[in-house]
mmCIF file of C-alpha atoms in Angstrom:
data_model
loop_
_atom_site.group_PDB
_atom_site.id
_atom_site.type_symbol
_atom_site.label_atom_id
_atom_site.label_comp_id
_atom_site.label_asym_id
_atom_site.label_seq_id
_atom_site.Cartn_x
_atom_site.Cartn_y
_atom_site.Cartn_z
ATOM 1 C CA MET M 1 5.333 -8.174 9.944
ATOM 2 C CA THR M 2 0.302 -18.971 8.123
ATOM 3 C CA GLY M 3 -2.011 -19.936 10.151
ATOM 4 C CA LYS M 4 -3.062 -23.082 8.262
ATOM 5 C CA LEU M 5 -5.441 -23.901 11.056
ATOM 6 C CA LEU M 6 -7.476 -20.810 10.166
ATOM 7 C CA PHE M 7 -6.938 -21.149 6.410
ATOM 8 C CA ILE M 8 -5.546 -17.638 6.167
ATOM 9 C CA SER M 9 -2.095 -16.241 5.639
ATOM 10 C CA VAL M 10 -0.927 -13.348 7.756
ATOM 11 C CA LEU M 11 1.582 -11.034 6.121
ATOM 12 C CA LEU M 12 3.117 -8.093 7.897
ATOM 13 C CA LEU M 13 4.580 -4.899 6.470
ATOM 14 C CA THR M 14 6.974 -3.371 8.981
ATOM 15 C CA GLY M 15 8.326 0.161 9.041
ATOM 16 C CA THR M 16 11.934 1.031 8.494
ATOM 17 C CA CYS M 17 12.313 2.770 11.838
ATOM 18 C CA LEU M 18 14.183 -0.046 13.559
ATOM 19 C CA GLY M 19 17.195 0.225 15.819
ATOM 20 C CA GLN M 20 17.055 4.010 15.993
ATOM 21 C CA ALA M 21 14.802 6.899 16.881
ATOM 22 C CA CYS M 22 12.855 8.242 13.894
ATOM 23 C CA SER M 23 12.320 11.871 12.953
ATOM 24 C CA ASP M 24 8.610 11.388 13.813
ATOM 25 C CA THR M 25 9.538 11.781 17.489
ATOM 26 C CA LEU M 26 9.201 15.448 18.433
ATOM 27 C CA GLU M 27 10.938 16.722 21.541
ATOM 28 C CA VAL M 28 8.892 19.151 23.639
ATOM 29 C CA SER M 29 9.978 21.119 26.711
ATOM 30 C CA LYS M 30 8.632 23.526 29.327
ATOM 31 C CA LYS M 31 10.874 26.466 28.464
ATOM 32 C CA TYR M 32 10.917 26.229 24.664
ATOM 33 C CA LYS M 33 8.259 25.954 21.987
ATOM 34 C CA THR M 34 8.613 23.339 19.268
ATOM 35 C CA ILE M 35 7.291 24.774 15.994
ATOM 36 C CA LEU M 36 5.659 22.618 13.301
ATOM 37 C CA ILE M 37 5.152 24.192 9.872
ATOM 38 C CA PHE M 38 2.785 22.237 7.615
ATOM 39 C CA PRO M 39 2.398 22.556 3.827
ATOM 40 C CA GLU M 40 -1.236 23.659 4.220
ATOM 41 C CA ASN M 41 -3.668 24.931 6.832
ATOM 42 C CA ILE M 42 -4.319 22.778 9.901
ATOM 43 C CA SER M 43 -7.861 21.486 10.389
ATOM 44 C CA GLU M 44 -7.497 19.335 13.523
ATOM 45 C CA SER M 45 -4.883 18.665 16.221
ATOM 46 C CA ILE M 46 -5.312 15.737 18.635
ATOM 47 C CA ILE M 47 -2.984 15.028 21.578
ATOM 48 C CA GLY M 48 -3.228 11.705 23.401
ATOM 49 C CA ASN M 49 -2.244 13.130 26.814
ATOM 50 C CA ASP M 50 -3.366 16.748 26.976
ATOM 51 C CA PHE M 51 -2.808 17.098 30.732
ATOM 52 C CA GLY M 52 0.852 18.000 30.220
ATOM 53 C CA PHE M 53 1.446 18.439 26.502
ATOM 54 C CA ILE M 54 -0.071 21.588 25.017
ATOM 55 C CA ALA M 55 -0.614 22.588 21.379
ATOM 56 C CA ASP M 56 -1.228 26.210 20.417
ATOM 57 C CA LEU M 57 -3.613 26.035 17.464
ATOM 58 C CA PRO M 58 -3.581 28.742 14.782
ATOM 59 C CA LYS M 59 -5.620 31.797 15.724
ATOM 60 C CA ALA M 60 -8.616 32.908 13.677
ATOM 61 C CA GLN M 61 -6.754 36.069 12.721
ATOM 62 C CA GLY M 62 -3.086 36.175 11.909
ATOM 63 C CA GLY M 63 -0.476 36.393 9.205
ATOM 64 C CA LYS M 64 -0.430 34.742 5.790
ATOM 65 C CA PHE M 65 1.039 31.476 7.087
ATOM 66 C CA ASN M 66 -0.677 31.489 10.474
ATOM 67 C CA GLY M 67 -2.982 28.581 9.650
ATOM 68 C CA ARG M 68 -0.049 26.303 8.841
ATOM 69 C CA ILE M 69 1.888 26.753 12.095
ATOM 70 C CA LEU M 70 1.474 24.658 15.248
ATOM 71 C CA LYS M 71 3.314 25.377 18.517
ATOM 72 C CA LEU M 72 3.992 22.606 21.035
ATOM 73 C CA TYR M 73 5.191 22.927 24.633
ATOM 74 C CA TYR M 74 4.779 21.358 28.079
ATOM 75 C CA ASP M 75 2.958 22.701 31.128
ATOM 76 C CA GLU M 76 5.479 24.654 33.237
ATOM 77 C CA LEU M 77 3.685 23.739 36.480
ATOM 78 C CA ALA M 78 3.885 19.991 35.847
ATOM 79 C CA THR M 79 6.290 18.055 38.074
ATOM 80 C CA GLU M 80 7.185 15.128 35.788
ATOM 81 C CA THR M 81 10.520 15.163 33.960
ATOM 82 C CA GLU M 82 9.777 12.304 31.546
ATOM 83 C CA ASN M 83 6.642 11.729 29.514
ATOM 84 C CA PHE M 84 5.458 10.513 26.110
ATOM 85 C CA THR M 85 2.236 10.710 24.129
ATOM 86 C CA ASN M 86 0.925 10.498 20.589
ATOM 87 C CA HIS M 87 -0.072 13.482 18.462
ATOM 88 C CA THR M 88 -2.204 13.447 15.294
ATOM 89 C CA VAL M 89 -2.620 16.417 12.952
ATOM 90 C CA ILE M 90 -5.150 16.606 10.099
ATOM 91 C CA THR M 91 -4.823 19.277 7.422
ATOM 92 C CA GLU M 92 -7.542 20.828 5.245
ATOM 93 C CA SER M 93 -6.952 18.429 2.344
ATOM 94 C CA GLY M 94 -7.506 15.441 4.658
ATOM 95 C CA ASN M 95 -3.851 14.456 5.069
ATOM 96 C CA VAL M 96 -3.163 12.760 8.417
ATOM 97 C CA TYR M 97 0.197 13.098 10.202
ATOM 98 C CA ASP M 98 1.211 11.014 13.225
ATOM 99 C CA PHE M 99 3.918 11.948 15.736
ATOM 100 C CA ILE M 100 5.260 10.945 19.138
ATOM 101 C CA LEU M 101 5.785 13.772 21.630
ATOM 102 C CA LYS M 102 8.623 13.379 24.123
ATOM 103 C CA LEU M 103 9.234 15.619 27.116
ATOM 104 C CA THR M 104 12.832 16.793 27.342
ATOM 105 C CA GLU M 105 14.855 19.558 29.022
ATOM 106 C CA ARG M 106 15.766 21.250 25.757
ATOM 107 C CA PRO M 107 14.694 20.040 22.299
ATOM 108 C CA LYS M 108 17.513 19.256 19.883
ATOM 109 C CA LYS M 109 15.386 20.672 17.084
ATOM 110 C CA LEU M 110 12.950 23.541 17.597
ATOM 111 C CA THR M 111 11.482 24.018 14.103
ATOM 112 C CA TRP M 112 10.106 21.235 11.899
ATOM 113 C CA TYR M 113 9.074 21.658 8.270
ATOM 114 C CA ILE M 114 6.539 18.899 7.579
ATOM 115 C CA ARG M 115 6.408 17.613 3.992
ATOM 116 C CA PRO M 116 3.247 16.135 2.385
ATOM 117 C CA GLN M 117 5.095 12.818 1.997
ATOM 118 C CA LYS M 118 5.063 12.508 5.803
ATOM 119 C CA ALA M 119 1.282 11.968 5.784
ATOM 120 C CA ILE M 120 0.308 8.413 6.701
ATOM 121 C CA THR M 121 -3.018 8.537 4.849
ATOM 122 C CA ASN M 122 -5.724 10.833 3.506
ATOM 123 C CA ILE M 123 -9.171 10.769 5.098
ATOM 124 C CA ASP M 124 -10.931 11.391 1.769
ATOM 125 C CA GLY M 125 -8.880 8.741 0.000
ATOM 126 C CA ASN M 126 -7.073 11.305 -2.151
ATOM 127 C CA PRO M 127 -3.398 10.864 -3.143
ATOM 128 C CA ARG M 128 -1.026 12.268 -0.514
ATOM 129 C CA SER M 129 1.416 13.649 -3.074
ATOM 130 C CA GLU M 130 1.898 13.805 -6.804
ATOM 131 C CA LYS M 131 4.704 11.704 -8.232
ATOM 132 C CA PRO M 132 6.531 13.254 -11.207
ATOM 133 C CA VAL M 133 6.478 11.377 -14.494
ATOM 134 C CA ASP M 134 9.803 9.797 -15.414
ATOM 135 C CA THR M 135 10.355 11.298 -18.881
ATOM 136 C CA THR M 136 13.551 9.297 -19.353
ATOM 137 C CA ALA M 137 11.599 6.074 -19.039
ATOM 138 C CA VAL M 138 9.062 7.349 -21.595
ATOM 139 C CA MET M 139 11.767 8.118 -24.167
ATOM 140 C CA ASP M 140 13.478 4.767 -23.618
ATOM 141 C CA ILE M 141 10.234 2.884 -24.178
ATOM 142 C CA LEU M 142 9.430 4.844 -27.342
ATOM 143 C CA LYS M 143 12.932 4.207 -28.633
ATOM 144 C CA ASP M 144 12.652 0.471 -28.005
ATOM 145 C CA ASP M 145 9.305 0.326 -29.793
ATOM 146 C CA ASN M 146 10.693 2.174 -32.822
ATOM 147 C CA ASN M 147 13.636 -0.208 -33.086
ATOM 148 C CA ILE M 148 11.299 -3.184 -33.101
ATOM 149 C CA THR M 149 8.813 -1.907 -35.693
ATOM 150 C CA GLY M 150 11.143 0.217 -37.797
ATOM 151 C CA ASP M 151 8.384 2.815 -38.157
ATOM 152 C CA ALA M 152 7.659 5.255 -35.336
ATOM 153 C CA SER M 153 4.306 6.271 -36.791
ATOM 154 C CA LYS M 154 3.027 2.689 -36.609
ATOM 155 C CA SER M 155 4.442 1.796 -33.229
ATOM 156 C CA SER M 156 2.270 1.458 -30.127
ATOM 157 C CA PRO M 157 4.245 2.902 -27.203
ATOM 158 C CA LYS M 158 3.896 1.198 -23.854
ATOM 159 C CA ILE M 159 2.826 3.003 -20.756
ATOM 160 C CA ALA M 160 5.864 4.430 -18.998
ATOM 161 C CA GLY M 161 6.783 3.094 -15.600
ATOM 162 C CA GLU M 162 4.447 0.085 -15.737
ATOM 163 C CA ASN M 163 2.627 -0.179 -12.470
ATOM 164 C CA SER M 164 4.178 -2.956 -10.441
ATOM 165 C CA MET M 165 0.752 -3.816 -9.056
ATOM 166 C CA GLU M 166 -0.186 -5.081 -12.530
ATOM 167 C CA ARG M 167 2.615 -7.608 -12.209
ATOM 168 C CA ALA M 168 1.157 -8.919 -8.946
ATOM 169 C CA THR M 169 -1.101 -11.305 -10.846
ATOM 170 C CA LYS M 170 -2.453 -14.740 -10.012
ATOM 171 C CA GLU M 171 0.240 -16.202 -12.255
ATOM 172 C CA LEU M 172 2.943 -14.527 -10.161
ATOM 173 C CA TYR M 173 1.110 -15.699 -7.042
ATOM 174 C CA ARG M 174 1.512 -19.295 -8.211
ATOM 175 C CA THR M 175 5.068 -19.064 -9.557
ATOM 176 C CA ASP M 176 6.734 -16.693 -7.070
ATOM 177 C CA PRO M 177 4.607 -16.136 -3.928
ATOM 178 C CA LEU M 178 7.263 -14.115 -2.069
ATOM 179 C CA GLU M 179 7.595 -11.594 -4.910
ATOM 180 C CA TYR M 180 3.812 -11.362 -5.062
ATOM 181 C CA TYR M 181 3.673 -10.660 -1.310
ATOM 182 C CA ARG M 182 6.425 -8.060 -1.597
ATOM 183 C CA LEU M 183 4.551 -6.135 -4.297
ATOM 184 C CA ARG M 184 1.244 -6.371 -2.470
ATOM 185 C CA CYS M 185 2.729 -5.234 0.837
ATOM 186 C CA TYR M 186 4.337 -2.209 -0.762
ATOM 187 C CA TYR M 187 1.297 -0.953 -2.674
ATOM 188 C CA MET M 188 -1.328 -1.794 -0.076
ATOM 189 C CA GLN M 189 0.155 0.786 2.284
ATOM 190 C CA PHE M 190 -1.336 3.441 -0.042
ATOM 191 C CA ASP M 191 -4.829 1.906 0.140
ATOM 192 C CA LYS M 192 -7.456 2.861 2.668
ATOM 193 C CA ALA M 193 -7.061 0.748 5.799
ATOM 194 C CA LYS M 194 -9.985 -1.371 6.978
ATOM 195 C CA ILE M 195 -9.376 -0.822 10.673
ATOM 196 C CA GLY M 196 -8.927 2.076 13.057
ATOM 197 C CA ARG M 197 -5.377 2.958 14.029
ATOM 198 C CA TYR M 198 -4.014 1.344 17.190
ATOM 199 C CA PHE M 199 -1.116 2.615 19.271
ATOM 200 C CA ALA M 200 0.797 0.861 22.061
ATOM 201 C CA ARG M 201 3.951 1.600 24.009
ATOM 202 C CA THR M 202 6.361 -0.337 26.225
ATOM 203 C CA ASP M 203 9.082 1.860 27.721
ATOM 204 C CA ASN M 204 10.742 3.523 24.698
ATOM 205 C CA LEU M 205 9.356 1.053 22.166
ATOM 206 C CA PHE M 206 6.343 2.304 20.196
ATOM 207 C CA LEU M 207 4.080 0.319 17.893
ATOM 208 C CA TRP M 208 1.290 1.418 15.568
ATOM 209 C CA LEU M 209 -1.132 -0.887 13.781
ATOM 210 C CA LYS M 210 -1.481 1.230 10.646
ATOM 211 C CA GLY M 211 -3.935 -0.939 8.762
ATOM 212 C CA VAL M 212 -5.329 -4.353 7.912
ATOM 213 C CA TYR M 213 -5.858 -5.321 4.267
ATOM 214 C CA PHE M 214 -7.537 -8.305 2.611
ATOM 215 C CA ASN M 215 -6.563 -9.930 -0.686
ATOM 216 C CA GLU M 216 -6.813 -13.469 -2.149
ATOM 217 C CA ASP M 217 -8.254 -14.861 1.105
ATOM 218 C CA GLU M 218 -5.236 -13.516 2.981
ATOM 219 C CA LEU M 219 -4.775 -10.799 5.573
ATOM 220 C CA TYR M 220 -2.012 -8.189 5.426
ATOM 221 C CA PHE M 221 -1.078 -6.302 8.597
ATOM 222 C CA GLN M 222 0.876 -3.061 8.312
ATOM 223 C CA TYR M 223 2.884 -2.022 11.378
ATOM 224 C CA ARG M 224 5.071 0.891 12.180
ATOM 225 C CA ILE M 225 7.655 0.330 14.916
ATOM 226 C CA GLU M 226 9.798 2.990 16.532
ATOM 227 C CA ASN M 227 12.634 1.837 18.761
ATOM 228 C CA GLY M 228 13.944 4.399 21.214
ATOM 229 C CA GLU M 229 15.854 1.862 23.295
ATOM 230 C CA GLY M 230 19.626 1.545 23.274
ATOM 231 C CA LEU M 231 19.508 -1.952 21.751
ATOM 232 C CA ASP M 232 18.593 -2.884 18.198
ATOM 233 C CA LEU M 233 15.249 -4.575 17.688
ATOM 234 C CA ASP M 234 15.160 -7.892 15.811
ATOM 235 C CA ILE M 235 11.728 -8.147 14.192
ATOM 236 C CA ASN M 236 12.154 -11.915 13.868
ATOM 237 C CA PHE M 237 11.534 -12.179 17.618
ATOM 238 C CA ILE M 238 8.177 -10.398 17.428
ATOM 239 C CA ARG M 239 5.380 -12.853 18.219
ATOM 240 C CA HIS M 240 1.987 -12.591 16.550
ATOM 241 C CA ARG M 241 -1.269 -13.930 17.899
ATOM 242 C CA ILE M 242 -4.931 -13.811 17.015
ATOM 243 C CA ALA M 243 -7.246 -13.786 20.013
ATOM 244 C CA THR M 244 -10.734 -13.143 21.295
ATOM 245 C CA ASN M 245 -11.241 -10.206 23.629
ATOM 246 C CA TYR M 246 -14.574 -10.549 25.372
ATOM 247 C CA LYS M 247 -14.822 -8.415 28.486
ATOM 248 C CA ASN M 248 -15.093 -10.261 31.794
ATOM 249 C CA SER M 249 -14.902 -13.595 30.016
ATOM 250 C CA SER M 250 -12.844 -16.577 31.144
ATOM 251 C CA SER M 251 -13.085 -18.263 27.739
ATOM 252 C CA ASN M 252 -10.832 -15.880 25.800
ATOM 253 C CA GLN M 253 -8.384 -17.791 23.633
ATOM 254 C CA LYS M 254 -5.125 -17.028 21.830
ATOM 255 C CA LEU M 255 -3.664 -18.666 18.747
ATOM 256 C CA GLU M 256 -0.066 -17.956 17.768
ATOM 257 C CA LEU M 257 0.572 -17.317 14.060
ATOM 258 C CA GLU M 258 3.749 -17.400 12.030
ATOM 259 C CA PRO M 259 3.884 -14.759 9.267
ATOM 260 C CA VAL M 260 4.503 -15.898 5.705
ATOM 261 C CA PHE M 261 6.359 -12.733 4.694
ATOM 262 C CA VAL M 262 7.882 -9.866 6.684
#
């Protein structure tokens, strides 16, 4: 989540939200307000279906934390009892958060504290969160170097927590392609995607195309899947195709592809 005919390999990175509903699904009702509290002020709030779902944006004047709070609810005059839509929130630093809004009688959870790690990307390309340095790893590396040289003052300590991307070399690509794909898939999710986000839904099954990445003449597709159905989803049964999409054309074609690594 290879098409030899096209001379490209298609690799897919799938989300871990399989077989269960994820916490990214927010329940919204007509009689209650679902409160979202973000780590910083909100810059933009976009609702896919704003005919029923309503978001109260922070007012220009308010308390100290007013700019960080978003209130969600459903139109009381609406007649539908079931509905879904997507909701995107962008904060002042450029962090982007994606949610699914679900209409329900009474939300199971009314207040959500959104962490920076929940952001799917940053518009400006900045890091979404700072990762603490593993001091234990630093000390272990220094200790190993001292044991080898016998003189700490002359030793050249290695960089702690060697970046796994540095191990995804051409040599690894030749000797262990699957490990190379695994490393690339993991770290490419933090890169800037080369395609706009795409969202689709079938019943209670939701799919996002989070990004498309290019490396070594190969394409990497990153998906996020949320399964709200009662049955588990087997990703091995997902079919992938590449196709043309010309409007009002009878010559559109589809070519089925088999992923190299999921």
